[in-house]
Amino acid sequence: MEDGTAAGVGESSPPRSFEGMVRAVLQSGALGFSGLLAISIWASILVSLAGGESVGVMVRSALSIVSLGLGTGTVALVFLRVRGIGRSYLDFKLPTRRDVGYIVVGILSIFVLMFILSFLLTELGIRTASHSVEQQAKSGNPDILLLFVPLSWLVIGPCEELLYRNIIQKSLYDSFSDYGAVVVASVVFALAHVLAYATGSTPLELAGTLVVIFFLSLVLGTVYLKTDNLTASALVHGTFDAIVFGVMYLQFAG
């Protein structure tokens, strides 16, 4: 939100201190780590209930998405309870006509930015790492990508935006400027993807991928900042992921 205040905070924000900024960064990192931990715990529980090691690739992939929703939801619920705030803190709303404009611009911007970054990395001779889902698809299971297309809109976009924008970015408004909060939240968002891209990649490939994710996250954070509507950034996020998964399916299944 562009006035530099979070929901439930008065019109004028208190002076920002360096200690407060450090504390806010550490809290954001802890929230991001808690999200990963919660997702991992839920994934272990669900896979065990579904049959453990005998679970097939498609079912395991579906359970990973369910775990994402449950994990981010758990962290969000705990955050609200600890802060003593209600569901009104959550910014899921029907998009206004203005919001739709930001959604369209956000989708176009995120693809243009990805193209530019990919071109620059290629010119520098830096390859990007492959996501674990892409690696599974390449290994002979391209159909899992079809599962991820609708779930990008239904689960991945909304749930990741809930944690990294509505919880982490919004909580940073009290300690940073609006765009400072967008930057810090984007750093946390990028670092949260380390495990998803670490397998089979070199440190340079991983670093290049995280840089791309960071800049793409800046678009998502800006859309959320400008609209104050999590639905807007979730639709941009979900549409981006859905198109990427769809294109990958056409490549691998063809």
mmCIF file of N, CA and C in Angstrom, residues 37-107:
data_model
loop_
_atom_site.group_PDB
_atom_site.id
_atom_site.type_symbol
_atom_site.label_atom_id
_atom_site.label_comp_id
_atom_site.label_asym_id
_atom_site.label_seq_id
_atom_site.Cartn_x
_atom_site.Cartn_y
_atom_site.Cartn_z
ATOM 1 N N LEU A 37 8.979 -25.159 5.780
ATOM 2 C CA LEU A 37 8.918 -26.247 6.758
ATOM 3 C C LEU A 37 7.509 -26.815 6.854
ATOM 4 N N ALA A 38 6.517 -25.923 6.903
ATOM 5 C CA ALA A 38 5.124 -26.372 7.001
ATOM 6 C C ALA A 38 4.714 -27.168 5.766
ATOM 7 N N ILE A 39 5.145 -26.710 4.600
ATOM 8 C CA ILE A 39 4.838 -27.432 3.360
ATOM 9 C C ILE A 39 5.466 -28.816 3.382
ATOM 10 N N SER A 40 6.718 -28.889 3.844
ATOM 11 C CA SER A 40 7.425 -30.173 3.915
ATOM 12 C C SER A 40 6.742 -31.137 4.881
ATOM 13 N N ILE A 41 6.321 -30.614 6.023
ATOM 14 C CA ILE A 41 5.649 -31.460 7.020
ATOM 15 C C ILE A 41 4.332 -31.994 6.468
ATOM 16 N N TRP A 42 3.540 -31.107 5.855
ATOM 17 C CA TRP A 42 2.269 -31.543 5.282
ATOM 18 C C TRP A 42 2.483 -32.557 4.156
ATOM 19 N N ALA A 43 3.534 -32.347 3.355
ATOM 20 C CA ALA A 43 3.823 -33.284 2.264
ATOM 21 C C ALA A 43 4.152 -34.665 2.811
ATOM 22 N N SER A 44 4.956 -34.707 3.875
ATOM 23 C CA SER A 44 5.320 -35.992 4.486
ATOM 24 C C SER A 44 4.090 -36.704 5.030
ATOM 25 N N ILE A 45 3.218 -35.935 5.673
ATOM 26 C CA ILE A 45 2.000 -36.518 6.242
ATOM 27 C C ILE A 45 1.103 -37.079 5.140
ATOM 28 N N LEU A 46 0.877 -36.278 4.106
ATOM 29 C CA LEU A 46 -0.035 -36.691 3.036
ATOM 30 C C LEU A 46 0.508 -37.876 2.243
ATOM 31 N N VAL A 47 1.807 -37.868 1.959
ATOM 32 C CA VAL A 47 2.401 -38.990 1.225
ATOM 33 C C VAL A 47 2.320 -40.265 2.051
ATOM 34 N N SER A 48 2.554 -40.149 3.355
ATOM 35 C CA SER A 48 2.461 -41.322 4.235
ATOM 36 C C SER A 48 1.045 -41.876 4.252
ATOM 37 N N LEU A 49 0.061 -40.984 4.333
ATOM 38 C CA LEU A 49 -1.335 -41.418 4.344
ATOM 39 C C LEU A 49 -1.737 -42.050 3.011
ATOM 40 N N ALA A 50 -1.091 -41.592 1.925
ATOM 41 C CA ALA A 50 -1.451 -42.096 0.594
ATOM 42 C C ALA A 50 -0.734 -43.390 0.224
ATOM 43 N N GLY A 51 0.188 -43.843 1.079
ATOM 44 C CA GLY A 51 0.867 -45.105 0.776
ATOM 45 C C GLY A 51 2.370 -45.063 0.785
ATOM 46 N N GLY A 52 2.939 -43.916 1.136
ATOM 47 C CA GLY A 52 4.385 -43.824 1.266
ATOM 48 C C GLY A 52 5.122 -43.956 -0.053
ATOM 49 N N GLU A 53 6.151 -44.803 -0.079
ATOM 50 C CA GLU A 53 7.023 -44.943 -1.245
ATOM 51 C C GLU A 53 6.292 -45.480 -2.476
ATOM 52 N N SER A 54 5.152 -46.116 -2.271
ATOM 53 C CA SER A 54 4.418 -46.694 -3.406
ATOM 54 C C SER A 54 3.607 -45.658 -4.179
ATOM 55 N N VAL A 55 3.553 -44.435 -3.680
ATOM 56 C CA VAL A 55 2.770 -43.385 -4.340
ATOM 57 C C VAL A 55 3.392 -43.046 -5.691
ATOM 58 N N GLY A 56 2.564 -42.976 -6.733
ATOM 59 C CA GLY A 56 3.044 -42.668 -8.071
ATOM 60 C C GLY A 56 3.402 -41.207 -8.244
ATOM 61 N N VAL A 57 4.044 -40.910 -9.369
ATOM 62 C CA VAL A 57 4.519 -39.552 -9.633
ATOM 63 C C VAL A 57 3.372 -38.554 -9.699
ATOM 64 N N MET A 58 2.275 -38.918 -10.389
ATOM 65 C CA MET A 58 1.157 -38.002 -10.540
ATOM 66 C C MET A 58 0.508 -37.689 -9.198
ATOM 67 N N VAL A 59 0.281 -38.716 -8.394
ATOM 68 C CA VAL A 59 -0.334 -38.515 -7.075
ATOM 69 C C VAL A 59 0.596 -37.710 -6.180
ATOM 70 N N ARG A 60 1.888 -38.032 -6.227
ATOM 71 C CA ARG A 60 2.856 -37.306 -5.400
ATOM 72 C C ARG A 60 2.892 -35.824 -5.785
ATOM 73 N N SER A 61 2.801 -35.551 -7.081
ATOM 74 C CA SER A 61 2.791 -34.164 -7.550
ATOM 75 C C SER A 61 1.546 -33.431 -7.066
ATOM 76 N N ALA A 62 0.399 -34.122 -7.144
ATOM 77 C CA ALA A 62 -0.845 -33.521 -6.664
ATOM 78 C C ALA A 62 -0.769 -33.240 -5.169
ATOM 79 N N LEU A 63 -0.201 -34.175 -4.427
ATOM 80 C CA LEU A 63 -0.070 -33.994 -2.981
ATOM 81 C C LEU A 63 0.882 -32.850 -2.649
ATOM 82 N N SER A 64 1.893 -32.642 -3.497
ATOM 83 C CA SER A 64 2.822 -31.535 -3.251
ATOM 84 C C SER A 64 2.108 -30.191 -3.361
ATOM 85 N N ILE A 65 1.147 -30.105 -4.284
ATOM 86 C CA ILE A 65 0.381 -28.868 -4.438
ATOM 87 C C ILE A 65 -0.580 -28.680 -3.267
ATOM 88 N N VAL A 66 -1.216 -29.764 -2.843
ATOM 89 C CA VAL A 66 -2.087 -29.692 -1.663
ATOM 90 C C VAL A 66 -1.272 -29.257 -0.449
ATOM 91 N N SER A 67 -0.057 -29.779 -0.340
ATOM 92 C CA SER A 67 0.826 -29.423 0.772
ATOM 93 C C SER A 67 1.191 -27.946 0.735
ATOM 94 N N LEU A 68 1.372 -27.420 -0.478
ATOM 95 C CA LEU A 68 1.655 -25.993 -0.627
ATOM 96 C C LEU A 68 0.519 -25.163 -0.049
ATOM 97 N N GLY A 69 -0.708 -25.544 -0.397
ATOM 98 C CA GLY A 69 -1.862 -24.822 0.127
ATOM 99 C C GLY A 69 -1.994 -24.933 1.628
ATOM 100 N N LEU A 70 -1.837 -26.147 2.144
ATOM 101 C CA LEU A 70 -1.965 -26.359 3.586
ATOM 102 C C LEU A 70 -0.823 -25.692 4.349
ATOM 103 N N GLY A 71 0.387 -25.757 3.799
ATOM 104 C CA GLY A 71 1.545 -25.178 4.479
ATOM 105 C C GLY A 71 1.476 -23.669 4.572
ATOM 106 N N THR A 72 1.201 -23.015 3.446
ATOM 107 C CA THR A 72 1.104 -21.557 3.465
ATOM 108 C C THR A 72 -0.099 -21.107 4.285
ATOM 109 N N GLY A 73 -1.187 -21.865 4.192
ATOM 110 C CA GLY A 73 -2.369 -21.543 4.990
ATOM 111 C C GLY A 73 -2.106 -21.665 6.476
ATOM 112 N N THR A 74 -1.337 -22.678 6.863
ATOM 113 C CA THR A 74 -0.999 -22.867 8.273
ATOM 114 C C THR A 74 -0.192 -21.692 8.802
ATOM 115 N N VAL A 75 0.833 -21.283 8.038
ATOM 116 C CA VAL A 75 1.671 -20.157 8.465
ATOM 117 C C VAL A 75 0.852 -18.872 8.541
ATOM 118 N N ALA A 76 -0.020 -18.658 7.561
ATOM 119 C CA ALA A 76 -0.862 -17.462 7.570
ATOM 120 C C ALA A 76 -1.781 -17.453 8.785
ATOM 121 N N LEU A 77 -2.376 -18.604 9.104
ATOM 122 C CA LEU A 77 -3.276 -18.698 10.251
ATOM 123 C C LEU A 77 -2.534 -18.430 11.552
ATOM 124 N N VAL A 78 -1.352 -19.027 11.700
ATOM 125 C CA VAL A 78 -0.550 -18.809 12.914
ATOM 126 C C VAL A 78 -0.157 -17.339 13.023
ATOM 127 N N PHE A 79 0.224 -16.732 11.902
ATOM 128 C CA PHE A 79 0.596 -15.315 11.888
ATOM 129 C C PHE A 79 -0.550 -14.442 12.384
ATOM 130 N N LEU A 80 -1.750 -14.697 11.867
ATOM 131 C CA LEU A 80 -2.917 -13.914 12.277
ATOM 132 C C LEU A 80 -3.225 -14.109 13.756
ATOM 133 N N ARG A 81 -3.109 -15.348 14.230
ATOM 134 C CA ARG A 81 -3.399 -15.637 15.635
ATOM 135 C C ARG A 81 -2.381 -14.955 16.548
ATOM 136 N N VAL A 82 -1.102 -15.059 16.198
ATOM 137 C CA VAL A 82 -0.046 -14.460 17.024
ATOM 138 C C VAL A 82 -0.180 -12.942 17.055
ATOM 139 N N ARG A 83 -0.511 -12.356 15.911
ATOM 140 C CA ARG A 83 -0.678 -10.901 15.835
ATOM 141 C C ARG A 83 -2.011 -10.436 16.418
ATOM 142 N N GLY A 84 -2.916 -11.361 16.644
ATOM 143 C CA GLY A 84 -4.219 -10.984 17.171
ATOM 144 C C GLY A 84 -5.053 -10.198 16.186
ATOM 145 N N ILE A 85 -4.945 -10.529 14.908
ATOM 146 C CA ILE A 85 -5.710 -9.830 13.874
ATOM 147 C C ILE A 85 -6.629 -10.816 13.160
ATOM 148 N N GLY A 86 -7.664 -10.291 12.557
ATOM 149 C CA GLY A 86 -8.676 -11.143 11.940
ATOM 150 C C GLY A 86 -8.474 -11.330 10.453
ATOM 151 N N ARG A 87 -9.460 -11.979 9.839
ATOM 152 C CA ARG A 87 -9.377 -12.291 8.415
ATOM 153 C C ARG A 87 -9.449 -11.047 7.539
ATOM 154 N N SER A 88 -9.866 -9.921 8.114
ATOM 155 C CA SER A 88 -9.923 -8.686 7.338
ATOM 156 C C SER A 88 -8.531 -8.243 6.890
ATOM 157 N N TYR A 89 -7.496 -8.796 7.521
ATOM 158 C CA TYR A 89 -6.113 -8.489 7.137
ATOM 159 C C TYR A 89 -5.791 -9.060 5.754
ATOM 160 N N LEU A 90 -6.504 -10.119 5.386
ATOM 161 C CA LEU A 90 -6.265 -10.771 4.102
ATOM 162 C C LEU A 90 -6.902 -9.963 2.977
ATOM 163 N N ASP A 91 -6.182 -9.809 1.891
ATOM 164 C CA ASP A 91 -6.587 -8.881 0.832
ATOM 165 C C ASP A 91 -7.141 -9.548 -0.423
ATOM 166 N N PHE A 92 -7.775 -10.703 -0.264
ATOM 167 C CA PHE A 92 -8.451 -11.324 -1.404
ATOM 168 C C PHE A 92 -9.761 -10.578 -1.661
ATOM 169 N N LYS A 93 -9.864 -9.910 -2.808
ATOM 170 C CA LYS A 93 -11.058 -9.146 -3.155
ATOM 171 C C LYS A 93 -11.369 -9.352 -4.637
ATOM 172 N N LEU A 94 -12.606 -9.061 -5.006
ATOM 173 C CA LEU A 94 -12.948 -9.065 -6.425
ATOM 174 C C LEU A 94 -12.200 -7.921 -7.106
ATOM 175 N N PRO A 95 -11.544 -8.178 -8.226
ATOM 176 C CA PRO A 95 -10.789 -7.114 -8.901
ATOM 177 C C PRO A 95 -11.706 -6.016 -9.432
ATOM 178 N N THR A 96 -11.291 -4.782 -9.253
ATOM 179 C CA THR A 96 -11.990 -3.653 -9.854
ATOM 180 C C THR A 96 -11.502 -3.493 -11.294
ATOM 181 N N ARG A 97 -12.110 -2.557 -12.014
ATOM 182 C CA ARG A 97 -11.660 -2.312 -13.382
ATOM 183 C C ARG A 97 -10.198 -1.859 -13.388
ATOM 184 N N ARG A 98 -9.836 -1.049 -12.400
ATOM 185 C CA ARG A 98 -8.440 -0.603 -12.273
ATOM 186 C C ARG A 98 -7.520 -1.786 -11.997
ATOM 187 N N ASP A 99 -7.963 -2.691 -11.132
ATOM 188 C CA ASP A 99 -7.164 -3.881 -10.819
ATOM 189 C C ASP A 99 -6.924 -4.731 -12.061
ATOM 190 N N VAL A 100 -7.969 -4.868 -12.881
ATOM 191 C CA VAL A 100 -7.840 -5.661 -14.111
ATOM 192 C C VAL A 100 -6.752 -5.072 -15.005
ATOM 193 N N GLY A 101 -6.684 -3.749 -15.050
ATOM 194 C CA GLY A 101 -5.634 -3.097 -15.826
ATOM 195 C C GLY A 101 -4.252 -3.474 -15.323
ATOM 196 N N TYR A 102 -4.089 -3.466 -13.998
ATOM 197 C CA TYR A 102 -2.799 -3.849 -13.419
ATOM 198 C C TYR A 102 -2.501 -5.328 -13.651
ATOM 199 N N ILE A 103 -3.538 -6.153 -13.646
ATOM 200 C CA ILE A 103 -3.343 -7.585 -13.910
ATOM 201 C C ILE A 103 -2.811 -7.793 -15.324
ATOM 202 N N VAL A 104 -3.437 -7.131 -16.292
ATOM 203 C CA VAL A 104 -3.004 -7.265 -17.688
ATOM 204 C C VAL A 104 -1.578 -6.747 -17.863
ATOM 205 N N VAL A 105 -1.313 -5.563 -17.314
ATOM 206 C CA VAL A 105 0.037 -4.988 -17.415
ATOM 207 C C VAL A 105 1.048 -5.878 -16.700
ATOM 208 N N GLY A 106 0.648 -6.439 -15.558
ATOM 209 C CA GLY A 106 1.538 -7.306 -14.803
ATOM 210 C C GLY A 106 1.909 -8.559 -15.580
ATOM 211 N N ILE A 107 0.918 -9.178 -16.221
ATOM 212 C CA ILE A 107 1.181 -10.394 -17.006
ATOM 213 C C ILE A 107 2.115 -10.086 -18.172
#
